[in-house]
Coordinates of C-alpha atoms (C1' of nucleotides) in Angstrom, one line a residue:
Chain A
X6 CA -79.2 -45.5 27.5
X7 CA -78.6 -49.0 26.7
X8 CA -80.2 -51.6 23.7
X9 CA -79.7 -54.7 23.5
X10 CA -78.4 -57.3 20.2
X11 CA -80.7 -59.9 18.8
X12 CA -80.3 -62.5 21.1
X13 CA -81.1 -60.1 24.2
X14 CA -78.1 -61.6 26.1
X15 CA -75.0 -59.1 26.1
X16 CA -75.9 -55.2 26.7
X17 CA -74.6 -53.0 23.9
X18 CA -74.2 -50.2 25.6
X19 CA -73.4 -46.4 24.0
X20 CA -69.5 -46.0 24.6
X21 CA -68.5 -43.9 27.8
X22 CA -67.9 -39.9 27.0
X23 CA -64.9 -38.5 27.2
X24 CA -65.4 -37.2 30.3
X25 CA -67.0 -40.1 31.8
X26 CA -63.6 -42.1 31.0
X27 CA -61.7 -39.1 32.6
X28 CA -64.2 -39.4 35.9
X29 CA -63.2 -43.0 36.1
X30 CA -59.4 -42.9 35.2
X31 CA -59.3 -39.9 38.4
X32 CA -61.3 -42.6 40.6
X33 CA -58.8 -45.0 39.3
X34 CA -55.8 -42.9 40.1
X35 CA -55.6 -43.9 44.0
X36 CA -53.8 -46.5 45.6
X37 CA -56.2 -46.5 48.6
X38 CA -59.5 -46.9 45.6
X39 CA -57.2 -49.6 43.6
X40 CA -56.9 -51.2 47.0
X41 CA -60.3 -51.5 47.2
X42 CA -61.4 -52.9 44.1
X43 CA -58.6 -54.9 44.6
X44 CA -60.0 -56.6 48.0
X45 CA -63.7 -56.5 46.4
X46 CA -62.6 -58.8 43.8
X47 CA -62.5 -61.5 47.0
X48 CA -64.0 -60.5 49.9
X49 CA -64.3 -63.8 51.9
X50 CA -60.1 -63.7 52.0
X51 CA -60.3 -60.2 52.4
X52 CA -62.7 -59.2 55.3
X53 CA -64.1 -61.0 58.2
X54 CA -67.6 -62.5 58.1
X55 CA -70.2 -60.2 57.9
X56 CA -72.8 -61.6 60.3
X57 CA -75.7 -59.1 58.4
X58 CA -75.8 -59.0 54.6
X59 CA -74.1 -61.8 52.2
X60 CA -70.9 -60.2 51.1
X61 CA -71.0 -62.1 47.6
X62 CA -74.2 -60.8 47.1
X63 CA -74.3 -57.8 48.3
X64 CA -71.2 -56.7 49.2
X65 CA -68.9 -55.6 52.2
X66 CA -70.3 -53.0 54.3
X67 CA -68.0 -49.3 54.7
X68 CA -66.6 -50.3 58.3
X69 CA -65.3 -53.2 57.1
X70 CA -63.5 -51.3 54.3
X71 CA -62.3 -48.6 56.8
X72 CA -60.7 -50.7 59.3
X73 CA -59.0 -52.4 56.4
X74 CA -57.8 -49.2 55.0
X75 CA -56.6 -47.4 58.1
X76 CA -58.1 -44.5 57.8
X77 CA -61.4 -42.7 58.9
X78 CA -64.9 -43.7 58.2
X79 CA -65.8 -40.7 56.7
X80 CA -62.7 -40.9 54.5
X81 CA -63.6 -44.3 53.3
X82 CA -66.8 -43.2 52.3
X83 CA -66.3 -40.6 50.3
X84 CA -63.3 -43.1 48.9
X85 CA -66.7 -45.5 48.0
X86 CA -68.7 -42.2 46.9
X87 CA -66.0 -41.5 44.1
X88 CA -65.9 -45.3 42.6
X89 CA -69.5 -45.2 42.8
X90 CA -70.0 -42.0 40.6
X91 CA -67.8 -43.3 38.7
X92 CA -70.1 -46.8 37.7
X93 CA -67.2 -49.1 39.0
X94 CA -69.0 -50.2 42.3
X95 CA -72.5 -50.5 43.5
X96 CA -73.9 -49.7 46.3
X97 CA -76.7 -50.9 48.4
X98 CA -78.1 -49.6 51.3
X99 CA -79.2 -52.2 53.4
X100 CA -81.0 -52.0 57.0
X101 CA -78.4 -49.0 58.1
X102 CA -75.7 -50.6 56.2
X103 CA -74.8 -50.0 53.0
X104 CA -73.0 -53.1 50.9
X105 CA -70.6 -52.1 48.1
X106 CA -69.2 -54.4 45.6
X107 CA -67.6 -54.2 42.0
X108 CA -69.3 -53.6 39.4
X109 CA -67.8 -56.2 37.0
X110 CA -69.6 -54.6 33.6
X111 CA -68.5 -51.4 33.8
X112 CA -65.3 -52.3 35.0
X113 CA -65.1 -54.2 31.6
X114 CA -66.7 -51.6 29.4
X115 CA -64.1 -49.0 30.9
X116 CA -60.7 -51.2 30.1
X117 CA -61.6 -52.5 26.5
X118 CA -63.0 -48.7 25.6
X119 CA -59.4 -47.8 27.0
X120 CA -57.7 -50.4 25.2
X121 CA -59.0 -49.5 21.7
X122 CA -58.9 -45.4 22.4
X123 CA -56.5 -44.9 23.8
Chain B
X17 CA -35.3 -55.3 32.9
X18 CA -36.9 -57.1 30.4
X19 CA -36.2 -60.2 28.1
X20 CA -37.1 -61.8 25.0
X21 CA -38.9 -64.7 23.6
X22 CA -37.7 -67.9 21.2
X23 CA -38.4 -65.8 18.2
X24 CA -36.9 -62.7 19.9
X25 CA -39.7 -60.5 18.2
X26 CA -42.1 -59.4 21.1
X27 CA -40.5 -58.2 24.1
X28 CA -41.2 -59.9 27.4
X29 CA -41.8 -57.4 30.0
X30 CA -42.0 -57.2 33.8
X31 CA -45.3 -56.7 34.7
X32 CA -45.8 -53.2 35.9
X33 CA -45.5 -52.5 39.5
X34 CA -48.5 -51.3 41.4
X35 CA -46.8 -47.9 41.9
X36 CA -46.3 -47.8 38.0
X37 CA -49.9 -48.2 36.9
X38 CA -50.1 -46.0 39.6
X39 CA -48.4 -43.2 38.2
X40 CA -49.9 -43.3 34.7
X41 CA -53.6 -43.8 36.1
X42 CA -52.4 -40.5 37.4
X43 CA -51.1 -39.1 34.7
X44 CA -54.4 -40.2 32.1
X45 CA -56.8 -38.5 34.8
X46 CA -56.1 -35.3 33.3
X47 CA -58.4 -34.1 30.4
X48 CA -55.5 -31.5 29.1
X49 CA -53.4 -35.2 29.0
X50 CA -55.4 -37.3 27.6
X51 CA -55.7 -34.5 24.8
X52 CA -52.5 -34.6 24.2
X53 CA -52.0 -38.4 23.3
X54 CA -55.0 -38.2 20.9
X55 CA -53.7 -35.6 19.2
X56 CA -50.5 -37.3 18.7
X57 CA -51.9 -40.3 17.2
X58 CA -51.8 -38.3 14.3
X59 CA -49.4 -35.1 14.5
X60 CA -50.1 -34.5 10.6
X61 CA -53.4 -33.9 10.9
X62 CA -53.6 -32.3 14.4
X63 CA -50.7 -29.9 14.2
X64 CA -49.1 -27.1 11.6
X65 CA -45.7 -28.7 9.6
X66 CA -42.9 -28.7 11.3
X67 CA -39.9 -27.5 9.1
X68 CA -37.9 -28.6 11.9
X69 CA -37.9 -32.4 12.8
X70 CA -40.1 -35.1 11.3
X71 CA -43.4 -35.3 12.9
X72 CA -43.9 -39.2 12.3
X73 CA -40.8 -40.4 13.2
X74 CA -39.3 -38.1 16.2
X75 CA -42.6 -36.2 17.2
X76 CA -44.1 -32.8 18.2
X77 CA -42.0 -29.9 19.3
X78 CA -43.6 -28.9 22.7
X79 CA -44.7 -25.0 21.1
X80 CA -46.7 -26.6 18.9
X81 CA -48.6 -28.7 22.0
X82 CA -48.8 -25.2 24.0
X83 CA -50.5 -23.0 21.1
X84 CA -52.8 -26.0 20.2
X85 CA -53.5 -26.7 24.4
X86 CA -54.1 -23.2 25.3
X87 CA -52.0 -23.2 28.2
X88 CA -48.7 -21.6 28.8
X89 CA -45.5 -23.0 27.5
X90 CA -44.4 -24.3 31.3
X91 CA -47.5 -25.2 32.5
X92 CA -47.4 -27.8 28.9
X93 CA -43.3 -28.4 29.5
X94 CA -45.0 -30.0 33.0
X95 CA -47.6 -32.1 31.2
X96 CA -45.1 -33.6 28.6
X97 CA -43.2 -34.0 32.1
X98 CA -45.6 -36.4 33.3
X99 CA -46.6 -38.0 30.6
X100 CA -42.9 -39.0 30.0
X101 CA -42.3 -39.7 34.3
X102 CA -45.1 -42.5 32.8
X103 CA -43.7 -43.5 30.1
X104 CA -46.6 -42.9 28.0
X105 CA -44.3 -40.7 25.4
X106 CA -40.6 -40.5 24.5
X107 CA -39.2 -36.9 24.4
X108 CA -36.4 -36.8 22.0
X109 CA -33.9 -33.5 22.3
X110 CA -32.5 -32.5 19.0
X111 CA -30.6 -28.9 18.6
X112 CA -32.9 -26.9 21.1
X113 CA -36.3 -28.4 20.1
X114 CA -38.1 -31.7 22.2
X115 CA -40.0 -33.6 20.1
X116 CA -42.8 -35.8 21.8
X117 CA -44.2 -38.4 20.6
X118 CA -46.4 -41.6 21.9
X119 CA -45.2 -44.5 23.5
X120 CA -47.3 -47.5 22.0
X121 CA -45.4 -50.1 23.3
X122 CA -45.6 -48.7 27.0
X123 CA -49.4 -47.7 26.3
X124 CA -50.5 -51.3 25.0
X125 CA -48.3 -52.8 28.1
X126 CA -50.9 -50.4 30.3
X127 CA -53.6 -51.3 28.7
X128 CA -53.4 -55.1 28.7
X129 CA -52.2 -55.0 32.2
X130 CA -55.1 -52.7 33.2
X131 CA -57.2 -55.0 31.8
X132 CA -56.3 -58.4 33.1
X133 CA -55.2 -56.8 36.5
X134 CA -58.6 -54.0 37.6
Chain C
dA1 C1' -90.0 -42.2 73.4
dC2 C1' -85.2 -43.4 73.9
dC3 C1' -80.9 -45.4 72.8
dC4 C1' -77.6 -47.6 69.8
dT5 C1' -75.3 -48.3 65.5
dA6 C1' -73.9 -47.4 60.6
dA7 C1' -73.2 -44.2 57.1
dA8 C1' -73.2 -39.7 55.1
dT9 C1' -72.3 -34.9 55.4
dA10 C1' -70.1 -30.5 57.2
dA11 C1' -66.3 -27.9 58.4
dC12 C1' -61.7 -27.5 58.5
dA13 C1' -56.3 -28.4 57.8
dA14 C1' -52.5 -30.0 55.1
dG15 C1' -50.7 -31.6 50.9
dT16 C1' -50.9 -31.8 45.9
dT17 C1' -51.9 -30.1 41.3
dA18 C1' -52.1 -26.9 37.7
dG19 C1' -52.0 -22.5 36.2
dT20 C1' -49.4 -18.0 35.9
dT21 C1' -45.0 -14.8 35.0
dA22 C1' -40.1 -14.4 35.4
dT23 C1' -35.7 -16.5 34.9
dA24 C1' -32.2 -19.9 33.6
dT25 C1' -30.3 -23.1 30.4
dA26 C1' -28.8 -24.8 26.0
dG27 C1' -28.2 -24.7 21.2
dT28 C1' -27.8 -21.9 16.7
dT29 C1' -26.6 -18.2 14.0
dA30 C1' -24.9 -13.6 12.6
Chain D
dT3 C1' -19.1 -12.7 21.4
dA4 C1' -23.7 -11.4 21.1
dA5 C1' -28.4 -12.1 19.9
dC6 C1' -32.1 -15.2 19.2
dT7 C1' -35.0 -19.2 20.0
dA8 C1' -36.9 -23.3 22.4
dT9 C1' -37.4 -25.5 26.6
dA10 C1' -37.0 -26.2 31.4
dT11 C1' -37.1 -24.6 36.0
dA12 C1' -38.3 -21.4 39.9
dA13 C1' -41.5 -18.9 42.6
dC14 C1' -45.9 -18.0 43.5
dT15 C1' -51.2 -18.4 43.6
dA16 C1' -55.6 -20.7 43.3
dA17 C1' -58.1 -24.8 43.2
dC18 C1' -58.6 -29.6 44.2
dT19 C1' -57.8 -33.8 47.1
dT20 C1' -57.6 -36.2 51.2
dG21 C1' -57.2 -36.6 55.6
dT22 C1' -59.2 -35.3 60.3
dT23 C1' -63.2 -34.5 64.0
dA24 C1' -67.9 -33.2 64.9
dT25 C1' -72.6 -33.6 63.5
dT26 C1' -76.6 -35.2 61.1
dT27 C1' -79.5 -38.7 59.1
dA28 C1' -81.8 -43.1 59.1
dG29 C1' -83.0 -47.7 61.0
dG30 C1' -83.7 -51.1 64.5
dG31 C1' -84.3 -52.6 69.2
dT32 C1' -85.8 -52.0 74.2

DNA sequence: ACCCTAAATAACAAGTTAGTTATATAGTTA
DNA sequence: TAACTATATAACTAACTTGTTATTTAGGGT
């Protein structure tokens, strides 16, 4: 549930539960999911062209993430299933493929709710 | 290693390697954990006096975070383990007792790193 | 209809985490 | 020294995580 201030501009949205934070600190606590947001943050220097969907758009698609990683396809999704349950990417299925890229917002909501509670 | 500025008030830290931020995203994605540092944001009102040591200034003795946890005394000597690994709170041994209480300085260096680096 | 590709899910193995009880360690006190 | 207390460690079990391969699902192209 989300409201909006006066000017309609920034969301004010209700602060993340407890146990939302701890869902996103456990997607957080994995070098191979850091990695990831990490590479999203850029993904033209990070991933080769992607001839289908328009990575700043929409994203990189999982293969691209799973070659990058080194490890399994199916690994790397559920790697992508976890940050996405946890708000801080989106996904969007796309023709077959399915884009993910970072959810900047929540990303932001989660670190300054951590800054001042914890 | 760290050094200090002109004024020599704040300390000027290294940046926290990867496989620090790491270690304490693992050690917040616990709900037991987390728990634990809000409760000694404020040991008065949290825990029973301690005849012992002074609360405010050296911390909790670790019975006191068992009883109040639930768990058993190791299974809480293993958080406090972590939690310290992290540097998230300083154990101080006097005469037979830890006391445990938070590290702020290490806590705001994790969160203001989090923040500018995720 | 058939094939091809991308992604998700299922089933399983290995490693890690988190709890337990029992024991060891360290400091204090009678 | 012996007894008592607080904490840490050891040994074990159960649950969770993360990887694998095999299979299913869903779309597009011939």
């Amino acid at each position: 549930m989300k409201t909006f201030d006066d000017e309609g501009q920034r969301a004010i949205l209700e602060p993340l539960t407890t146990i939302e934070m701890e869902h996103i600190l456990k997607a957080l606590a994995s070098s191979r999911r850091l990695l990831i947001l990490e590479w999203l943050k850029d993904p033209k220097s990070h991933f080769p062209p992607q001839v289908h969907g328009d990575q700043e758009k929409h994203g990189v698609c999982t293969q691209f993430i799973a070659e990058k990683l080194a490890v399994s396809q199916p690994a790397t999704s559920r790697h992508l299933k976890l940050l996405s349950q946890a708000g801080l990417v989106t996904a969007s299925p796309v023709k077959g493929w399915t884009y993910y890229r970072r959810n900047e917002s929540n990303l932001s909501r989660f670190t300054r709710q951590l800054s001042t509670e914890l």
